[in-house]
Amino acid sequence: MHRTRPRTLAVVSAGALAAALAGCSTPAASSPGVTDDTIVVGTHTPLTGPAAAGYSSISKAVAAYFAYLNDQGGIHGRDIEYVVKDDGYNPATTQTVVRELVQEDQVFAVLNGLGTPTHGSVLDYLNENEVPDLFPASGALLWDDPEAYPWTFAYNVDYTTEAKALAQYALDEGGDDAVFCVLGQDDDYGTDFVAGLETVLGADGLAVAETYAVSDQDVTAQIGAMQAAGCTHNFLATVNGFTARAVGTAAKMSYPAQWLASSSGGDYPTLVGYLGADVAPVLLEGFVSANYLPFSPDSEWVALFQQVNEEYNDGEPFTGNTVYGMSVAYTFAQALAAAGENPTRESLVEALESGDVTGNGLMPLAFSADSHRSFDGVGITVVADGVQDYVGTAYTTDSGDGAVEPYDGEAPAPEGGGVPAT
């Protein structure tokens, strides 16, 4: 199907003019946010509010990688300046701060805006203003619609794909006598996840499907319903705080079950922070989660990111959020390198759609002109003796009713000290 190509903005921004009057470098290209020396990008994320504890560390990890990258010479000789705006996980605030990023800070792109309801509230605005909208921190299917949203590219594996892989893993591991249930967030996160489970398990494959609201911290009724239904395998479309709450509540009710979580709520170090170092290894032994990024202890990427974290991240704990944030930053840097010596917003989109941007996941990114979906699948991790690591093979599938297949390809390896070649 034909679609209109994104157009490059060909105006000199007020922010760039102000920078020139202040004696800064003059713009090197027609896109806002680009000077001879710098590329300015921005994000919205919850630094305060109910979601901050689980996710505020992501933007710190992004900033740390960019600081490392800038010390290596940046991309095409330009440093990346990263503007972080707190939205408190409130869509109304998100709209305000994103307009500030675009109109006042004159960002080249918005990178990794966090949350389905929050980022969804600015999706139309960013595309109408032809601002590259890269890698929202959410697995919603909204981000893969190049016809309607040509400037938006996903990064998280979508929730439907994750759910299909987790369901297939549960069946492969001997689910003949299992009673499958799910606890999901009461929004697109939960809806998309349940759709994936039902694709693999069947329309009647879930004995119980419970939901929770982020505003209500008590999940006792939901866990009680799962226990009463005899659920043996509980899938979780939860953020980390509610994953911990679900597992902890079940423990208080003396209710053992197998837990299988989305990557959005399955980071072991983060869950230890919620549950406590004394009880977490016991409660989370055998805990299963999907993931698509490298965090095995022997990974070259993990070794690199640990080094960056130690030198540039002010002693922040090294968690899955650290790997995630630095992976996002690396992928943006790789796209920027591919966009050319004098990048424009349009050349950035073209670079992503070219297929040359591989990222650093378990499998290469799958962007094209017809698909802005990131990765085609996930690996499966299991916690054993306090260590979360991948087991078996990764799975690939689509976000529809396609089959779930094992993946036997290779993962991209770090080159040049984790600095994309230019």
CSV table of C-alpha atoms in Angstrom, one decimal:
chain,number,residue,atom,x,y,z
A,1,MET,CA,0.0,0.0,0.0
A,2,HIS,CA,1.3,3.4,-0.9
A,3,ARG,CA,2.0,5.9,1.8
A,4,THR,CA,3.2,9.5,1.9
A,5,ARG,CA,6.9,9.8,2.7
A,6,PRO,CA,7.7,11.9,5.8
A,7,ARG,CA,8.8,15.4,4.8
A,8,THR,CA,11.8,17.2,6.2
A,9,LEU,CA,11.0,20.4,8.1
A,10,ALA,CA,12.7,23.2,6.2
A,11,VAL,CA,12.5,26.1,8.7
A,12,VAL,CA,15.0,27.6,11.1
A,13,SER,CA,13.7,27.2,14.6
A,14,ALA,CA,13.3,30.0,17.1
A,15,GLY,CA,15.5,27.9,19.5
A,16,ALA,CA,18.2,27.5,16.9
A,17,LEU,CA,18.1,31.3,16.2
A,18,ALA,CA,18.3,32.0,19.9
A,19,ALA,CA,21.3,29.6,20.2
A,20,ALA,CA,23.1,31.5,17.4
A,21,LEU,CA,22.4,34.8,19.0
A,22,ALA,CA,23.9,33.5,22.2
A,23,GLY,CA,27.1,32.6,20.4
A,24,CYS,CA,26.5,28.9,20.0
A,25,SER,CA,27.1,26.8,16.9
A,26,THR,CA,24.9,27.5,13.9
A,27,PRO,CA,22.6,24.8,12.5
A,28,ALA,CA,24.3,22.3,10.3
A,29,ALA,CA,21.1,21.0,8.8
A,30,SER,CA,17.5,22.0,8.2
A,31,SER,CA,16.1,20.0,11.1
A,32,PRO,CA,15.6,21.5,14.5
A,33,GLY,CA,18.0,20.2,17.2
A,34,VAL,CA,21.0,19.9,14.9
A,35,THR,CA,24.0,22.2,15.1
A,36,ASP,CA,27.6,21.7,14.1
A,37,ASP,CA,28.4,20.3,17.5
A,38,THR,CA,25.3,18.8,19.0
A,39,ILE,CA,22.1,16.8,18.5
A,40,VAL,CA,19.4,17.6,21.0
A,41,VAL,CA,16.9,14.8,21.8
A,42,GLY,CA,14.3,14.7,24.6
A,43,THR,CA,12.0,12.4,26.5
A,44,HIS,CA,9.1,12.3,28.9
A,45,THR,CA,9.2,9.9,31.8
A,46,PRO,CA,8.0,9.6,35.4
A,47,LEU,CA,10.7,11.0,37.7
A,48,THR,CA,8.0,11.5,40.3
A,49,GLY,CA,4.7,9.8,41.1
A,50,PRO,CA,3.5,6.2,41.4
A,51,ALA,CA,5.6,4.8,38.4
A,52,ALA,CA,8.8,6.6,39.3
A,53,ALA,CA,10.2,3.8,41.5
A,54,GLY,CA,10.1,1.3,38.7
A,55,TYR,CA,11.2,3.4,35.8
A,56,SER,CA,13.0,6.6,36.7
A,57,SER,CA,16.3,4.7,36.4
A,58,ILE,CA,15.8,4.3,32.6
A,59,SER,CA,16.5,7.9,31.7
A,60,LYS,CA,19.6,7.9,33.9
A,61,ALA,CA,20.9,4.9,32.0
A,62,VAL,CA,20.3,6.6,28.7
A,63,ALA,CA,22.1,9.8,29.9
A,64,ALA,CA,25.0,7.7,31.1
A,65,TYR,CA,25.5,6.0,27.7
A,66,PHE,CA,25.2,9.3,25.9
A,67,ALA,CA,27.9,10.7,28.2
A,68,TYR,CA,30.1,7.7,27.4
A,69,LEU,CA,29.4,8.1,23.7
A,70,ASN,CA,30.2,11.8,23.8
A,71,ASP,CA,33.6,11.1,25.4
A,72,GLN,CA,34.4,8.8,22.5
A,73,GLY,CA,33.7,11.6,20.0
A,74,GLY,CA,30.0,11.4,19.7
A,75,ILE,CA,28.3,10.7,16.3
A,76,HIS,CA,29.8,12.3,13.2
A,77,GLY,CA,31.6,14.7,15.6
A,78,ARG,CA,28.5,15.8,17.4
A,79,ASP,CA,27.6,15.3,21.1
A,80,ILE,CA,24.1,14.2,22.0
A,81,GLU,CA,22.3,16.4,24.4
A,82,TYR,CA,19.5,14.7,26.3
A,83,VAL,CA,16.6,16.7,27.7
A,84,VAL,CA,14.5,14.8,30.3
A,85,LYS,CA,11.1,16.1,31.3
A,86,ASP,CA,9.1,14.7,34.3
A,87,ASP,CA,5.5,13.9,33.4
A,88,GLY,CA,4.6,12.0,36.6
A,89,TYR,CA,2.9,9.3,34.5
A,90,ASN,CA,0.1,11.7,33.9
A,91,PRO,CA,-1.1,12.0,30.2
A,92,ALA,CA,-2.1,15.7,30.7
A,93,THR,CA,1.3,16.5,31.9
A,94,THR,CA,2.9,14.5,29.1
A,95,GLN,CA,1.1,16.6,26.6
A,96,THR,CA,2.5,19.8,28.2
A,97,VAL,CA,6.1,18.6,28.5
A,98,VAL,CA,6.2,17.1,25.0
A,99,ARG,CA,5.1,20.4,23.5
A,100,GLU,CA,7.9,22.1,25.5
A,101,LEU,CA,10.4,19.7,24.0
A,102,VAL,CA,9.2,20.3,20.5
A,103,GLN,CA,8.4,24.0,20.6
A,104,GLU,CA,10.9,25.4,23.2
A,105,ASP,CA,13.7,22.9,23.4
A,106,GLN,CA,13.5,22.3,19.6
A,107,VAL,CA,14.5,18.6,19.9
A,108,PHE,CA,15.6,16.7,16.9
A,109,ALA,CA,13.6,13.7,18.1
A,110,VAL,CA,11.6,12.4,21.0
A,111,LEU,CA,13.3,9.2,22.4
A,112,ASN,CA,11.8,6.5,24.6
A,113,GLY,CA,8.8,8.4,26.0
A,114,LEU,CA,7.5,6.1,28.7
A,115,GLY,CA,4.0,4.6,29.1
A,116,THR,CA,1.1,3.5,26.9
A,117,PRO,CA,-1.5,6.0,28.2
A,118,THR,CA,1.0,8.8,28.5
A,119,HIS,CA,2.8,8.4,25.1
A,120,GLY,CA,-0.4,7.6,23.4
A,121,SER,CA,-1.7,11.0,24.3
A,122,VAL,CA,1.1,12.7,22.2
A,123,LEU,CA,1.2,10.2,19.3
A,124,ASP,CA,-0.9,12.3,16.9
A,125,TYR,CA,0.9,15.5,17.9
A,126,LEU,CA,4.4,14.2,17.2
A,127,ASN,CA,3.4,12.8,13.8
A,128,GLU,CA,1.4,15.8,12.8
A,129,ASN,CA,4.5,17.9,13.5
A,130,GLU,CA,6.8,15.4,11.8
A,131,VAL,CA,9.0,14.8,14.8
A,132,PRO,CA,10.8,11.4,14.9
A,133,ASP,CA,9.1,9.5,17.7
A,134,LEU,CA,11.5,6.8,18.5
A,135,PHE,CA,11.2,3.8,20.7
A,136,PRO,CA,8.3,4.5,23.1
A,137,ALA,CA,8.8,2.6,26.4
A,138,SER,CA,5.8,0.4,26.0
A,139,GLY,CA,4.8,-2.8,24.2
A,140,ALA,CA,1.5,-1.5,22.9
A,141,LEU,CA,0.7,-2.3,19.2
A,142,LEU,CA,0.0,1.5,18.6
A,143,TRP,CA,3.7,2.1,17.7
A,144,ASP,CA,3.7,-0.1,14.7
A,145,ASP,CA,1.4,1.6,12.2
A,146,PRO,CA,3.6,3.3,9.5
A,147,GLU,CA,0.6,4.3,7.4
A,148,ALA,CA,-1.0,6.3,10.2
A,149,TYR,CA,2.1,7.2,12.2
A,150,PRO,CA,5.1,7.2,9.8
A,151,TRP,CA,7.4,9.0,12.3
A,152,THR,CA,6.8,6.5,15.2
A,153,PHE,CA,9.0,3.4,15.7
A,154,ALA,CA,8.5,0.8,18.4
A,155,TYR,CA,11.2,-0.6,20.6
A,156,ASN,CA,9.7,-2.9,23.2
A,157,VAL,CA,8.5,-6.2,21.9
A,158,ASP,CA,4.8,-5.9,21.7
A,159,TYR,CA,2.8,-7.5,24.5
A,160,THR,CA,0.9,-9.9,22.2
A,161,THR,CA,4.2,-11.4,21.0
A,162,GLU,CA,5.5,-11.7,24.5
A,163,ALA,CA,2.3,-13.4,25.7
A,164,LYS,CA,2.4,-15.9,22.7
A,165,ALA,CA,5.9,-16.9,23.5
A,166,LEU,CA,5.3,-17.3,27.2
A,167,ALA,CA,2.2,-19.4,26.5
A,168,GLN,CA,4.1,-21.6,24.1
A,169,TYR,CA,6.9,-22.0,26.6
A,170,ALA,CA,4.4,-23.0,29.3
A,171,LEU,CA,2.9,-25.6,27.0
A,172,ASP,CA,6.3,-26.9,25.9
A,173,GLU,CA,7.3,-27.3,29.5
A,174,GLY,CA,4.5,-29.7,30.3
A,175,GLY,CA,1.2,-27.8,30.6
A,176,ASP,CA,-1.1,-30.8,30.0
A,177,ASP,CA,-2.6,-30.6,33.5
A,178,ALA,CA,-2.0,-26.9,34.0
A,179,VAL,CA,-4.7,-24.4,34.8
A,180,PHE,CA,-3.8,-21.1,33.1
A,181,CYS,CA,-4.8,-17.7,34.4
A,182,VAL,CA,-3.8,-14.1,34.0
A,183,LEU,CA,-3.6,-10.9,35.9
A,184,GLY,CA,-3.4,-7.9,33.6
A,185,GLN,CA,-3.4,-4.1,33.8
A,186,ASP,CA,-6.8,-2.7,32.9
A,187,ASP,CA,-5.6,-1.0,29.7
A,188,ASP,CA,-4.1,-1.9,26.3
A,189,TYR,CA,-1.2,-3.6,28.1
A,190,GLY,CA,-3.5,-6.2,29.6
A,191,THR,CA,-5.8,-6.4,26.6
A,192,ASP,CA,-3.0,-7.0,24.1
A,193,PHE,CA,-1.3,-9.6,26.4
A,194,VAL,CA,-4.5,-11.6,26.9
A,195,ALA,CA,-5.1,-11.6,23.1
A,196,GLY,CA,-1.7,-13.2,22.7
A,197,LEU,CA,-2.3,-15.8,25.4
A,198,GLU,CA,-5.7,-16.8,23.8
A,199,THR,CA,-4.0,-17.1,20.4
A,200,VAL,CA,-1.9,-20.0,21.7
A,201,LEU,CA,-4.0,-21.4,24.5
A,202,GLY,CA,-7.3,-21.0,22.8
A,203,ALA,CA,-10.4,-18.9,23.5
A,204,ASP,CA,-11.2,-21.0,26.5
A,205,GLY,CA,-7.6,-21.6,27.6
A,206,LEU,CA,-7.7,-19.1,30.5
A,207,ALA,CA,-9.7,-20.2,33.6
A,208,VAL,CA,-9.6,-16.8,35.1
A,209,ALA,CA,-8.6,-13.4,33.7
A,210,GLU,CA,-8.2,-10.8,36.4
A,211,THR,CA,-7.4,-7.1,36.0
A,212,TYR,CA,-6.0,-4.4,38.3
A,213,ALA,CA,-5.8,-0.6,38.2
A,214,VAL,CA,-2.6,1.2,38.8
A,215,SER,CA,-4.4,3.5,41.2
A,216,ASP,CA,-5.4,0.6,43.5
A,217,GLN,CA,-2.5,-1.0,45.3
A,218,ASP,CA,-4.5,-4.0,46.6
A,219,VAL,CA,-4.7,-7.1,44.5
A,220,THR,CA,-5.9,-9.5,47.3
A,221,ALA,CA,-9.2,-10.1,45.6
A,222,GLN,CA,-7.6,-10.9,42.2
A,223,ILE,CA,-5.1,-13.3,43.7
A,224,GLY,CA,-7.9,-14.9,45.8
A,225,ALA,CA,-9.9,-15.5,42.7
A,226,MET,CA,-7.0,-17.2,41.0
A,227,GLN,CA,-6.4,-19.4,44.0
A,228,ALA,CA,-10.0,-20.3,44.2
A,229,ALA,CA,-10.0,-21.3,40.6
A,230,GLY,CA,-7.1,-23.6,41.1
A,231,CYS,CA,-4.8,-21.7,38.8
A,232,THR,CA,-1.4,-23.4,38.6
A,233,HIS,CA,0.2,-21.1,36.0
A,234,ASN,CA,-0.4,-17.4,36.3
A,235,PHE,CA,0.6,-15.1,33.5
A,236,LEU,CA,1.3,-11.4,34.5
A,237,ALA,CA,0.8,-8.3,32.3
A,238,THR,CA,2.0,-6.2,35.2
A,239,VAL,CA,4.5,-3.5,35.9
A,240,ASN,CA,7.3,-4.5,38.3
A,241,GLY,CA,5.6,-3.0,41.4
A,242,PHE,CA,2.4,-5.1,40.7
A,243,THR,CA,4.4,-8.2,39.9
A,244,ALA,CA,6.0,-8.0,43.3
A,245,ARG,CA,2.6,-7.2,44.9
A,246,ALA,CA,1.0,-10.3,43.2
A,247,VAL,CA,3.8,-12.7,44.2
A,248,GLY,CA,4.0,-11.3,47.7
A,249,THR,CA,0.2,-11.4,48.2
A,250,ALA,CA,0.1,-15.0,47.0
A,251,ALA,CA,2.8,-15.9,49.5
A,252,LYS,CA,0.9,-14.4,52.4
A,253,MET,CA,-2.1,-16.5,51.3
A,254,SER,CA,0.1,-19.7,51.2
A,255,TYR,CA,-0.7,-20.0,47.5
A,256,PRO,CA,2.0,-21.5,45.4
A,257,ALA,CA,1.9,-21.0,41.6
A,258,GLN,CA,4.1,-20.8,38.5
A,259,TRP,CA,4.5,-17.1,37.6
A,260,LEU,CA,5.2,-16.0,34.0
A,261,ALA,CA,5.6,-12.3,33.4
A,262,SER,CA,6.0,-9.8,30.6
A,263,SER,CA,9.4,-8.1,30.3
A,264,SER,CA,7.7,-4.9,31.6
A,265,GLY,CA,7.3,-6.5,35.0
A,266,GLY,CA,9.9,-9.2,35.1
A,267,ASP,CA,13.2,-7.6,36.0
A,268,TYR,CA,14.6,-9.7,38.9
A,269,PRO,CA,16.9,-7.0,40.5
A,270,THR,CA,14.0,-4.5,40.5
A,271,LEU,CA,11.7,-7.1,42.0
A,272,VAL,CA,14.3,-7.8,44.7
A,273,GLY,CA,14.1,-4.1,45.5
A,274,TYR,CA,10.4,-4.4,46.1
A,275,LEU,CA,10.3,-7.7,47.9
A,276,GLY,CA,13.5,-7.5,49.9
A,277,ALA,CA,16.8,-9.3,49.5
A,278,ASP,CA,15.9,-11.9,52.2
A,279,VAL,CA,12.6,-13.2,50.7
A,280,ALA,CA,12.9,-12.4,47.0
A,281,PRO,CA,15.2,-15.4,46.1
A,282,VAL,CA,12.7,-17.7,47.8
A,283,LEU,CA,9.5,-16.2,46.4
A,284,LEU,CA,10.9,-15.8,42.9
A,285,GLU,CA,12.7,-19.2,42.5
A,286,GLY,CA,11.6,-20.5,39.1
A,287,PHE,CA,10.0,-17.2,38.1
A,288,VAL,CA,9.7,-17.0,34.3
A,289,SER,CA,9.8,-13.8,32.2
A,290,ALA,CA,10.1,-12.8,28.6
A,291,ASN,CA,13.0,-10.6,27.4
A,292,TYR,CA,14.7,-9.5,24.2
A,293,LEU,CA,17.8,-7.7,25.4
A,294,PRO,CA,21.2,-9.1,26.6
A,295,PHE,CA,21.6,-9.3,30.3
A,296,SER,CA,23.2,-12.8,30.9
A,297,PRO,CA,26.2,-12.4,33.2
A,298,ASP,CA,28.6,-13.6,30.4
A,299,SER,CA,27.2,-11.2,27.8
A,300,GLU,CA,29.7,-8.8,26.1
A,301,TRP,CA,27.0,-6.1,26.1
A,302,VAL,CA,26.4,-6.5,29.9
A,303,ALA,CA,30.1,-6.2,30.5
A,304,LEU,CA,30.2,-2.9,28.5
A,305,PHE,CA,27.1,-1.5,30.1
A,306,GLN,CA,28.4,-2.4,33.6
A,307,GLN,CA,31.5,-0.4,32.8
A,308,VAL,CA,29.5,2.5,31.5
A,309,ASN,CA,27.3,2.4,34.6
A,310,GLU,CA,30.2,2.4,37.0
A,311,GLU,CA,31.9,5.4,35.3
A,312,TYR,CA,29.0,7.5,34.2
A,313,ASN,CA,25.9,6.7,36.2
A,314,ASP,CA,26.8,7.9,39.7
A,315,GLY,CA,26.7,4.5,41.4
A,316,GLU,CA,23.2,3.6,40.3
A,317,PRO,CA,22.3,-0.1,40.8
A,318,PHE,CA,22.8,-2.2,37.7
A,319,THR,CA,19.4,-3.7,36.8
A,320,GLY,CA,17.4,-4.6,33.7
A,321,ASN,CA,16.3,-1.0,33.4
A,322,THR,CA,20.0,-0.1,33.1
A,323,VAL,CA,20.5,-2.5,30.2
A,324,TYR,CA,17.2,-1.3,28.7
A,325,GLY,CA,18.1,2.4,28.8
A,326,MET,CA,21.6,1.9,27.4
A,327,SER,CA,20.3,-0.4,24.7
A,328,VAL,CA,17.8,2.3,23.6
A,329,ALA,CA,20.6,4.9,23.6
A,330,TYR,CA,22.9,2.7,21.6
A,331,THR,CA,20.2,2.0,19.0
A,332,PHE,CA,19.4,5.7,18.6
A,333,ALA,CA,23.2,6.3,18.2
A,334,GLN,CA,23.3,3.6,15.5
A,335,ALA,CA,20.4,5.1,13.7
A,336,LEU,CA,21.9,8.6,13.9
A,337,ALA,CA,25.2,7.3,12.5
A,338,ALA,CA,23.3,5.8,9.6
A,339,ALA,CA,21.4,9.0,9.0
A,340,GLY,CA,24.5,10.7,7.6
A,341,GLU,CA,27.0,13.4,8.4
A,342,ASN,CA,24.3,16.1,8.3
A,343,PRO,CA,21.3,14.3,9.5
A,344,THR,CA,17.7,15.5,9.0
A,345,ARG,CA,14.6,14.1,10.5
A,346,GLU,CA,13.7,12.5,7.2
A,347,SER,CA,17.1,10.8,6.9
A,348,LEU,CA,16.8,9.4,10.4
A,349,VAL,CA,13.5,7.8,9.4
A,350,GLU,CA,15.0,6.5,6.2
A,351,ALA,CA,18.0,5.0,8.1
A,352,LEU,CA,15.6,3.1,10.4
A,353,GLU,CA,13.5,1.8,7.5
A,354,SER,CA,16.6,0.7,5.6
A,355,GLY,CA,17.2,-2.3,7.7
A,356,ASP,CA,20.8,-1.3,8.5
A,357,VAL,CA,20.0,-0.5,12.1
A,358,THR,CA,20.3,-3.8,13.9
A,359,GLY,CA,20.3,-2.8,17.6
A,360,ASN,CA,21.7,-5.0,20.3
A,361,GLY,CA,18.9,-7.4,21.1
A,362,LEU,CA,18.8,-11.2,21.0
A,363,MET,CA,17.9,-10.9,17.3
A,364,PRO,CA,18.4,-8.0,14.9
A,365,LEU,CA,15.7,-5.3,14.7
A,366,ALA,CA,13.2,-5.9,11.9
A,367,PHE,CA,12.3,-2.3,10.9
A,368,SER,CA,11.3,-1.7,7.3
A,369,ALA,CA,9.2,0.8,5.3
A,370,ASP,CA,6.2,-1.4,5.9
A,371,SER,CA,6.7,-2.3,9.5
A,372,HIS,CA,7.8,-0.2,12.5
A,373,ARG,CA,7.7,-3.3,14.7
A,374,SER,CA,11.1,-3.7,16.5
A,375,PHE,CA,12.0,-7.3,17.3
A,376,ASP,CA,10.2,-10.4,16.0
A,377,GLY,CA,10.4,-12.4,19.2
A,378,VAL,CA,11.7,-12.9,22.7
A,379,GLY,CA,13.8,-15.2,24.8
A,380,ILE,CA,12.6,-16.9,28.0
A,381,THR,CA,14.4,-16.2,31.3
A,382,VAL,CA,14.1,-18.2,34.5
A,383,VAL,CA,15.3,-17.3,38.0
A,384,ALA,CA,17.4,-20.0,39.6
A,385,ASP,CA,19.4,-19.6,42.8
A,386,GLY,CA,18.9,-15.9,42.7
A,387,VAL,CA,20.2,-15.5,39.1
A,388,GLN,CA,17.9,-14.6,36.2
A,389,ASP,CA,19.2,-15.9,32.9
A,390,TYR,CA,18.0,-17.2,29.5
A,391,VAL,CA,17.0,-20.8,29.1
A,392,GLY,CA,16.5,-22.8,25.9
A,393,THR,CA,15.8,-21.1,22.7
A,394,ALA,CA,14.2,-17.8,21.8
A,395,TYR,CA,10.8,-17.7,20.0
A,396,THR,CA,9.7,-15.7,17.0
A,397,THR,CA,6.2,-14.9,16.0
A,398,ASP,CA,4.0,-12.1,14.7
A,399,SER,CA,1.5,-9.9,16.7
A,400,GLY,CA,-1.4,-11.7,15.1
A,401,ASP,CA,-2.4,-15.4,14.9
A,402,GLY,CA,0.8,-16.7,13.3
A,403,ALA,CA,2.6,-19.7,14.7
A,404,VAL,CA,5.3,-19.5,17.4
A,405,GLU,CA,8.6,-20.8,16.1
A,406,PRO,CA,12.1,-21.3,17.6
A,407,TYR,CA,14.7,-18.7,16.7
A,408,ASP,CA,18.2,-20.0,15.7
A,409,GLY,CA,19.8,-16.9,14.4
A,410,GLU,CA,22.7,-14.8,15.9
A,411,ALA,CA,22.5,-11.8,18.1
A,412,PRO,CA,24.4,-8.6,17.1
A,413,ALA,CA,27.7,-8.3,19.0
A,414,PRO,CA,29.3,-5.0,20.2
A,415,GLU,CA,31.9,-3.5,18.0
A,416,GLY,CA,34.2,-0.6,18.5
A,417,GLY,CA,33.7,-0.4,22.2
A,418,GLY,CA,29.9,-0.2,21.7
A,419,VAL,CA,30.2,3.0,19.7
A,420,PRO,CA,28.4,2.8,16.3
A,421,ALA,CA,30.7,3.2,13.3
A,422,THR,CA,30.3,6.4,11.3
